[in-house]
PDB file of C-alpha atoms in Angstrom:
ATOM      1  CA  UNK N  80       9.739   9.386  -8.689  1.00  0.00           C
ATOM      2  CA  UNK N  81      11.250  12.683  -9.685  1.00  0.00           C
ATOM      3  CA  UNK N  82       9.613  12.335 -13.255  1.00  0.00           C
ATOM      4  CA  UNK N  83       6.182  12.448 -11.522  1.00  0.00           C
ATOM      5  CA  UNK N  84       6.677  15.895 -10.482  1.00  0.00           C
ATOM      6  CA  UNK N  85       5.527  16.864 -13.699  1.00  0.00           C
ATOM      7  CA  UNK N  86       1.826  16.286 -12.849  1.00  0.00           C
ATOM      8  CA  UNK N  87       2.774  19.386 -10.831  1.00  0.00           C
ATOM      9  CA  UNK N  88       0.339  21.326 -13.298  1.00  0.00           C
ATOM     10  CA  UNK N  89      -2.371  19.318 -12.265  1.00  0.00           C
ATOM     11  CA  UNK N  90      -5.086  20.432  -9.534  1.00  0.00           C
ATOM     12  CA  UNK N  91      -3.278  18.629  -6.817  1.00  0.00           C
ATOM     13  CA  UNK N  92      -2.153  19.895  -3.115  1.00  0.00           C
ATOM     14  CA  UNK N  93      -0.355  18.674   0.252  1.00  0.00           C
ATOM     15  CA  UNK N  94      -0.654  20.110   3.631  1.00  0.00           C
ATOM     16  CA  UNK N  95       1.439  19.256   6.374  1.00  0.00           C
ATOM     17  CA  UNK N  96       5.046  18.096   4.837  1.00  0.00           C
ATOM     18  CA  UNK N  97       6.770  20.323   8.204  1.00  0.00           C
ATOM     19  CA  UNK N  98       5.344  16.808  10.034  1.00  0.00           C
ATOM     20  CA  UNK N  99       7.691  14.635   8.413  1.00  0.00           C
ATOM     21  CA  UNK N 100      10.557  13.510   9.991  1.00  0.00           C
ATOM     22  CA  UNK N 101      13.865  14.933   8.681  1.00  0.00           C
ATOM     23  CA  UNK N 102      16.159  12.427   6.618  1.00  0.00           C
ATOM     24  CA  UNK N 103      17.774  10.139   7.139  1.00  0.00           C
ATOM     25  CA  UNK N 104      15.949   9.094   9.944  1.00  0.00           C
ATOM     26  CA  UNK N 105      13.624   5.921   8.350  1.00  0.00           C
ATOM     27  CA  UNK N 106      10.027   5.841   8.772  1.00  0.00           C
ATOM     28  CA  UNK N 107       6.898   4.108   7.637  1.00  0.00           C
ATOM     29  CA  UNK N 108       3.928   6.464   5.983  1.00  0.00           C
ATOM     30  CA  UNK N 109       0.723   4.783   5.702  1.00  0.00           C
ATOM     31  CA  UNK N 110      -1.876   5.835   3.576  1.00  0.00           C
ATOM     32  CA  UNK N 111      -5.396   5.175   2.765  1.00  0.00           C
ATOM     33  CA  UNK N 112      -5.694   3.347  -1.089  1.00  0.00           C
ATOM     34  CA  UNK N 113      -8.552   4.479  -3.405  1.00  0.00           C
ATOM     35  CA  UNK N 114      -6.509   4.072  -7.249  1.00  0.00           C
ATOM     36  CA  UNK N 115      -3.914   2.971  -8.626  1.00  0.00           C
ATOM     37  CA  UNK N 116      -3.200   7.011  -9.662  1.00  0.00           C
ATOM     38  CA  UNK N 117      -2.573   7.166  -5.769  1.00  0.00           C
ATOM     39  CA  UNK N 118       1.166   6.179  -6.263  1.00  0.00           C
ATOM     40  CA  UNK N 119       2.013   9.254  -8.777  1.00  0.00           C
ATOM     41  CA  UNK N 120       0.499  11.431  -6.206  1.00  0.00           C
ATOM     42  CA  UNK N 121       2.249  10.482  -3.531  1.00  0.00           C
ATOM     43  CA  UNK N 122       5.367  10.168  -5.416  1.00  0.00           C
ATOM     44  CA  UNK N 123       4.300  13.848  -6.392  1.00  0.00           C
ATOM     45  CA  UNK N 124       3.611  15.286  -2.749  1.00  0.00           C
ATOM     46  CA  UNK N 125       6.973  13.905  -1.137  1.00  0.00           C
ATOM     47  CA  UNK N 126      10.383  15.887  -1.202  1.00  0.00           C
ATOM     48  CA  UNK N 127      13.268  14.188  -3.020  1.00  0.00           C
ATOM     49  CA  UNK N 128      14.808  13.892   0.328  1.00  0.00           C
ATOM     50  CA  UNK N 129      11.805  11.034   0.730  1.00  0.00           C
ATOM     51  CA  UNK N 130      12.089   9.071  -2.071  1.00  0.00           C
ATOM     52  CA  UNK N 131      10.122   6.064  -1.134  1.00  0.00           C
ATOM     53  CA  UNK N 132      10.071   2.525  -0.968  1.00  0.00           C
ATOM     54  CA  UNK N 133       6.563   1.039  -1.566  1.00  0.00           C
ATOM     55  CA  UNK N 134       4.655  -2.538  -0.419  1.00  0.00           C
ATOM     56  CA  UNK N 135       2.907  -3.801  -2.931  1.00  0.00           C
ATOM     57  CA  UNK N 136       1.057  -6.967  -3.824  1.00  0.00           C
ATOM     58  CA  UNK N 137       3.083 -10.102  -5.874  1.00  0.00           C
ATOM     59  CA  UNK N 138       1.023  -9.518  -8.609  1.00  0.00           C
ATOM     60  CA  UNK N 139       2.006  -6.453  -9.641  1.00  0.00           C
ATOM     61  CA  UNK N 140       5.406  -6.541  -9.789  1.00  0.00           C
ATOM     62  CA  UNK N 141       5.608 -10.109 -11.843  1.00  0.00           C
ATOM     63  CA  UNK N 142       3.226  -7.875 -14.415  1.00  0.00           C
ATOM     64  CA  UNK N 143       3.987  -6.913 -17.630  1.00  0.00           C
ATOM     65  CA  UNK N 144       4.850  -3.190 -15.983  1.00  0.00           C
ATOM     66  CA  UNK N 145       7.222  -5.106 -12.885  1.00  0.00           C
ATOM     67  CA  UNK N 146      10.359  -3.602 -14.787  1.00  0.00           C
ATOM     68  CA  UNK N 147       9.161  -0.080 -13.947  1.00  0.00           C
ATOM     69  CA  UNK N 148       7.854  -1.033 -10.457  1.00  0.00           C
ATOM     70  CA  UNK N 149      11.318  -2.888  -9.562  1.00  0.00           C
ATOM     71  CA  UNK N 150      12.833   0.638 -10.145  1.00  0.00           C
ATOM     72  CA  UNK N 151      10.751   1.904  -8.011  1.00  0.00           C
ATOM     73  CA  UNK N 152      11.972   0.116  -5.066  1.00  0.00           C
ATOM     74  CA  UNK N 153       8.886  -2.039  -4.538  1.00  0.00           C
ATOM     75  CA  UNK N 154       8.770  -4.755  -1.907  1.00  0.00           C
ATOM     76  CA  UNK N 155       6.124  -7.268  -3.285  1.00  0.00           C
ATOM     77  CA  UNK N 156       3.698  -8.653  -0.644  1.00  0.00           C
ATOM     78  CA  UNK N 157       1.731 -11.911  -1.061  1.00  0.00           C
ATOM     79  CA  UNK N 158      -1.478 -11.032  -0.022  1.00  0.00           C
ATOM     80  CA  UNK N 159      -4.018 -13.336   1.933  1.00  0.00           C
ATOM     81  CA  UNK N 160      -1.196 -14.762   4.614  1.00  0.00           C
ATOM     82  CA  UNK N 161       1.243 -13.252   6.763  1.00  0.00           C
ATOM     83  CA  UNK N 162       4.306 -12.585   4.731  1.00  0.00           C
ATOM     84  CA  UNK N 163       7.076 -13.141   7.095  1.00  0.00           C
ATOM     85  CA  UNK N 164       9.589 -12.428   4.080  1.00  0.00           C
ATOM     86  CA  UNK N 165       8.076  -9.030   2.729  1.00  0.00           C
ATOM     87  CA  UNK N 166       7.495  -7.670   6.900  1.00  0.00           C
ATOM     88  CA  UNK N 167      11.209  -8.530   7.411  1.00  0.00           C
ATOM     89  CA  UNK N 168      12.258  -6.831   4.400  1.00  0.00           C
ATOM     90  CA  UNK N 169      10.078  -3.650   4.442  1.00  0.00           C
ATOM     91  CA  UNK N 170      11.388  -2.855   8.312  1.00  0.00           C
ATOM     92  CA  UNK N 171      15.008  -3.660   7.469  1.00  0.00           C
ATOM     93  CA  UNK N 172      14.461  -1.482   5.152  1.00  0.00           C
ATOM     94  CA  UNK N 173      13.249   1.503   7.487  1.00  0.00           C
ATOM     95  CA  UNK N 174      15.689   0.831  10.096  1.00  0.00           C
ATOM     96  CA  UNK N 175      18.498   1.556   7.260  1.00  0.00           C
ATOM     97  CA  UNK N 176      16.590   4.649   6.882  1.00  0.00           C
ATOM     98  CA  UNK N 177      14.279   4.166   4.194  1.00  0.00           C
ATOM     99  CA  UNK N 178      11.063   6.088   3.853  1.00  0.00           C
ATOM    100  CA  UNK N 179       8.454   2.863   3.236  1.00  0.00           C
ATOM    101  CA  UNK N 180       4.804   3.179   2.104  1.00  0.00           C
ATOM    102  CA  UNK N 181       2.399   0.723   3.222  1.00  0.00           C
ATOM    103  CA  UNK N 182      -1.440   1.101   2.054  1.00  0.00           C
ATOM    104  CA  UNK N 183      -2.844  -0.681   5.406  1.00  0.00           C
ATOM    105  CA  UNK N 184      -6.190  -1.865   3.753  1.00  0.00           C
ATOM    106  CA  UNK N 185      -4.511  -4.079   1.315  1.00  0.00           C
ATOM    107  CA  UNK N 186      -6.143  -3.197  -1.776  1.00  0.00           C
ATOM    108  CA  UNK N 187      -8.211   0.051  -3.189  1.00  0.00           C
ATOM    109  CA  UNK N 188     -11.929   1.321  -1.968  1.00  0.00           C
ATOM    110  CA  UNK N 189     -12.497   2.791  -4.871  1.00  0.00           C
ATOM    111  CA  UNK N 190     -14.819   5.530  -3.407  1.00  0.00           C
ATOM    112  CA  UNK N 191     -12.680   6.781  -0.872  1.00  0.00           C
ATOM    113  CA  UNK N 192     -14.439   5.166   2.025  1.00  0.00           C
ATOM    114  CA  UNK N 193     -12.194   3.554   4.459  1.00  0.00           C
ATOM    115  CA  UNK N 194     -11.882  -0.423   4.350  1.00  0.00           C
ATOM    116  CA  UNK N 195     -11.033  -2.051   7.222  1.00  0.00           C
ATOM    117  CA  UNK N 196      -6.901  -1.945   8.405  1.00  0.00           C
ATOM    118  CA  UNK N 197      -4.907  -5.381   7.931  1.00  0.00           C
ATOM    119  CA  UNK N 198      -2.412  -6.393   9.979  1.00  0.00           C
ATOM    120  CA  UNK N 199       1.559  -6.318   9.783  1.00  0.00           C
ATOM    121  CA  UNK N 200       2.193  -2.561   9.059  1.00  0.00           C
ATOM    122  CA  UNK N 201       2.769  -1.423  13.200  1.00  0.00           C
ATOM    123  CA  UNK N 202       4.976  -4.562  13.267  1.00  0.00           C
ATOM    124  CA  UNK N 203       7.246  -3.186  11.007  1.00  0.00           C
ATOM    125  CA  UNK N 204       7.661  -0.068  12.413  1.00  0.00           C
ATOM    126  CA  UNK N 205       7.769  -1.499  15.777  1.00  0.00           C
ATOM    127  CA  UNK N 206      10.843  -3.913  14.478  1.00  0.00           C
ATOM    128  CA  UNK N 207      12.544  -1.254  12.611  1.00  0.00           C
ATOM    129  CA  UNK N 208      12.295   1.454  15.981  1.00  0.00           C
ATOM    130  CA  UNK N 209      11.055   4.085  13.373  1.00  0.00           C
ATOM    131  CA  UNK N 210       7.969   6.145  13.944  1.00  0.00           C
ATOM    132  CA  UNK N 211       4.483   5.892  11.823  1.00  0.00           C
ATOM    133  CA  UNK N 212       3.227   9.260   9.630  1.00  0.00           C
ATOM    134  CA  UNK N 213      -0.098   8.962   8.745  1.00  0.00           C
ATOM    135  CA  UNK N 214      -1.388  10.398   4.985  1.00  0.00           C
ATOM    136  CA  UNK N 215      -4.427  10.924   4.149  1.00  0.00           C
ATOM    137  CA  UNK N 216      -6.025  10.883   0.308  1.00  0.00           C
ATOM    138  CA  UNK N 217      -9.350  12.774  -0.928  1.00  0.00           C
ATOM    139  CA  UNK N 218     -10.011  13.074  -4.684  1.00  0.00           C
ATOM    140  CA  UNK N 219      -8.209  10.027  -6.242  1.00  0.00           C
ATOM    141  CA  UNK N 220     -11.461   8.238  -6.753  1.00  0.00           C
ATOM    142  CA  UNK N 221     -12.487  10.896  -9.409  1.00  0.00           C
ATOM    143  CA  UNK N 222     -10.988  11.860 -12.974  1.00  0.00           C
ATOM    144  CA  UNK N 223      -6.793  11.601 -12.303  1.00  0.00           C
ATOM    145  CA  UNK N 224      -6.823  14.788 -15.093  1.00  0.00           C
ATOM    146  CA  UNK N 225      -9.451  17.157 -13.941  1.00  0.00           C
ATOM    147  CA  UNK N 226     -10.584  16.460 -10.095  1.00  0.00           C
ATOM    148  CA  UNK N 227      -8.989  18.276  -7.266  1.00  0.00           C
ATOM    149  CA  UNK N 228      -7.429  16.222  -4.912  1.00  0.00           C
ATOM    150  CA  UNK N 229      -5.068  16.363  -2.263  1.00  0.00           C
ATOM    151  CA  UNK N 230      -2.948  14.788   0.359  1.00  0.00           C
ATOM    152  CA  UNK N 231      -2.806  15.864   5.001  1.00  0.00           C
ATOM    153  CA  UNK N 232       0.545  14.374   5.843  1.00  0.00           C
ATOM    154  CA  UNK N 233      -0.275  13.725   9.370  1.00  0.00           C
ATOM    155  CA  UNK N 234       1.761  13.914  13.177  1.00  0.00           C
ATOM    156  CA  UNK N 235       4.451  10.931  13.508  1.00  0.00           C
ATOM    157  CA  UNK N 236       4.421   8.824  16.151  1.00  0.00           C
ATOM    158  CA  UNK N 237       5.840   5.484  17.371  1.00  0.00           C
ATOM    159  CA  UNK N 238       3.703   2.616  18.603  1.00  0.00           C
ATOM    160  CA  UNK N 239       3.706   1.790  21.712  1.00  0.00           C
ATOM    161  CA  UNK N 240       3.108  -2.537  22.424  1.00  0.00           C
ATOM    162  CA  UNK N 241       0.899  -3.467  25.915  1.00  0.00           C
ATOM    163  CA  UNK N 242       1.317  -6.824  27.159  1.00  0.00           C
ATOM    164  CA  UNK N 243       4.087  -8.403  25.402  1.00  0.00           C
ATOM    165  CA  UNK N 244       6.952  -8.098  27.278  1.00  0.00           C
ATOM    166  CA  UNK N 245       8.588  -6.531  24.485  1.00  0.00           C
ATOM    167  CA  UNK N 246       8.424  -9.485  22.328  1.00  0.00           C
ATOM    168  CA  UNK N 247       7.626  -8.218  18.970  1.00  0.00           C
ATOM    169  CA  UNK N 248       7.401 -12.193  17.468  1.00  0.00           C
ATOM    170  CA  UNK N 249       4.557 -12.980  19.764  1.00  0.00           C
ATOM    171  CA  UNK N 250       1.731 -10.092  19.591  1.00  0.00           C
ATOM    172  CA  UNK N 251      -1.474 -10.985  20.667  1.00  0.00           C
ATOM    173  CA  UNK N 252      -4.308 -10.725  17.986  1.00  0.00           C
ATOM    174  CA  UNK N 253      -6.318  -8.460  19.865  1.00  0.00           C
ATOM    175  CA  UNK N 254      -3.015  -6.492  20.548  1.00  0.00           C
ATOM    176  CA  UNK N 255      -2.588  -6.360  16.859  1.00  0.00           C
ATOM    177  CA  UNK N 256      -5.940  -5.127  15.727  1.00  0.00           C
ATOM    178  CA  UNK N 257      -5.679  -2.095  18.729  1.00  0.00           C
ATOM    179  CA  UNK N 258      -2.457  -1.067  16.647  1.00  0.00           C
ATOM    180  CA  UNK N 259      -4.057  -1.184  13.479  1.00  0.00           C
ATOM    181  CA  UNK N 260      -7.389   0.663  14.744  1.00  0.00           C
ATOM    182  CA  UNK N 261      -4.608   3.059  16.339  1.00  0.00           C
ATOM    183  CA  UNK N 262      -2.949   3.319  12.163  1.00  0.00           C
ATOM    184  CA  UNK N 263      -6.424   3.382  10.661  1.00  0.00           C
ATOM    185  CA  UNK N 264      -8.212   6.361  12.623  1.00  0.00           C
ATOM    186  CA  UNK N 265      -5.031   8.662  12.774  1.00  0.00           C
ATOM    187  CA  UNK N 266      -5.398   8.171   9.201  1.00  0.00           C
ATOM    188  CA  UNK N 267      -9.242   9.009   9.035  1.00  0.00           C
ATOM    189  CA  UNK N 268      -8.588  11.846  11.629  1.00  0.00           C
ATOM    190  CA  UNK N 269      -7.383  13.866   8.313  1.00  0.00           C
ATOM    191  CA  UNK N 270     -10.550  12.402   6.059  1.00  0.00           C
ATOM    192  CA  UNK N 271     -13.846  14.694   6.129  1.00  0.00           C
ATOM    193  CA  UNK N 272     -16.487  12.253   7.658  1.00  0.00           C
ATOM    194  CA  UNK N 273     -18.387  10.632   5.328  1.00  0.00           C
ATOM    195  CA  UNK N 274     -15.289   9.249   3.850  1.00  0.00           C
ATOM    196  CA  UNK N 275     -14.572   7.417   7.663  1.00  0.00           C
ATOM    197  CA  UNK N 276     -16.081   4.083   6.146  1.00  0.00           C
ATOM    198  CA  UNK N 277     -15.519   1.074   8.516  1.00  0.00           C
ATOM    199  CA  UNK N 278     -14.099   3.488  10.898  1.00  0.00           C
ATOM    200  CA  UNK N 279     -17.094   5.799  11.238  1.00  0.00           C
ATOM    201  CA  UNK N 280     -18.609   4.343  14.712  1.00  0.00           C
ATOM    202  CA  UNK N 281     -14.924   4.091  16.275  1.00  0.00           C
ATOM    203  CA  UNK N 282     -14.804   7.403  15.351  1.00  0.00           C
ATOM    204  CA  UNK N 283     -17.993   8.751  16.757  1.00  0.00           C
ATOM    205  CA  UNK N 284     -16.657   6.857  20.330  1.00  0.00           C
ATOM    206  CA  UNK N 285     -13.230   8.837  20.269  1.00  0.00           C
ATOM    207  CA  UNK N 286     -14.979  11.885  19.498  1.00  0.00           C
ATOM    208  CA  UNK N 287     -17.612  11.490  22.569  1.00  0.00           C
ATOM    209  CA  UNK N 288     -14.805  10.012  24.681  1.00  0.00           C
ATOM    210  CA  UNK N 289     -12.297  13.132  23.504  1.00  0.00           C
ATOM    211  CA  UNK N 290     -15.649  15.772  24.578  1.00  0.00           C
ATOM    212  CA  UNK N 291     -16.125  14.104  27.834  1.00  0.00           C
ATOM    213  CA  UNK N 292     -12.454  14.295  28.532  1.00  0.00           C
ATOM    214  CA  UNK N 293     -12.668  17.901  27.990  1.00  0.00           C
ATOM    215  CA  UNK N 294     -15.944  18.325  30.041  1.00  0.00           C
ATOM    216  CA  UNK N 295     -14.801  16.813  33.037  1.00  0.00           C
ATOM    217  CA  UNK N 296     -11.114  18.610  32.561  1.00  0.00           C
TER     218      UNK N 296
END
């Protein structure tokens, strides 16, 4: 990714790369997906120390282009079922210390408004032990040459399982969509609001829920 760099000159910026963890510890960024010139940038905004390893779907890397994205360690996904092969692959690779960068909505909004999380990215990083850093995009849905745009690399945490007895092979389905709700608003935390999409009523409750809290402190 070092050769992206370059786009260096552009009108891009990143706030908040003190939050990542320090290398070699592995870890799994998430970030929201709005074009395909989201991959540069992020390639751009991360330190050489983070060179990353990327999910991505089947199709892209048995393109034309699958050469380039091969080198760029991608771990291709088949979308539309649980890949048991790609999951296994993507958190061995973070508990060997990779960085690995899922986009949790599966595909690209296109206007920057949140779709709605899928499934499988807090099981990695709950089978690989290595803690979650949310990212946040605004400005990829414009011109890649001319638009400002930048990137909130959010607070890490690790993901905590309720219920399960610790057995990571067996979560409950409405287990797994509190995770990804968990993935998907840390992510819109660093979004300005009307770019919350399926997340904007969740995030009107935590925000009343957060003000009462403080109220009744």
């Amino acid at each position: 990714m070092e050769v992206m760099r370059v786009f260096g000159l552009l009108r891009w910026s990143v706030s908040g790369k003190e939050n990542l963890p320090p290398r070699p510890q592995g870890m799994v960024l998430v970030v929201n997906h709005i074009q395909w010139h989201d991959i540069p940038f992020i390639g751009w905004a991360l330190p050489l120390s983070h060179r990353p390893w990327w999910l991505a779907k089947v199709e892209i890397v048995n393109s034309v282009f699958g050469w380039w994205f091969r080198m760029m360690h991608v771990i291709p996904v088949r979308r539309g079922q649980r890949d048991i092969q790609a999951i296994d692959r993507a958190a061995d690779a973070a508990r060997s210390g990779k960085v690995v960068i899922i986009f949790p909505e599966g595909t690209r909004s296109h206007d920057g408004r949140l779709l709605q999380g899928r499934g499988g990215t807090a099981r990695i990083a709950l089978r690989a032990g290595v803690p979650i850093v949310p990212m946040a995009i605004t400005g990829t849905q414009k011109s890649v040459w001319f638009s400002k745009r930048h990137i909130t690399i959010g607070t890490p945490y690790y993901p905590e399982v309720r219920g399960t007895d610790g057995n990571l092979d067996k979560i409950p389905a409405p287990e797994m969509a509190r995770l990804t709700n968990e993935i998907m608003l840390k992510i819109a935390a660093s979004l300005p609001t009307e770019y919350h999409g399926f997340y904007t009523e969740m995030m009107q409750e935590q925000s009343a829920q957060q003000t009462n809290q403080g109220q009744s402190a």
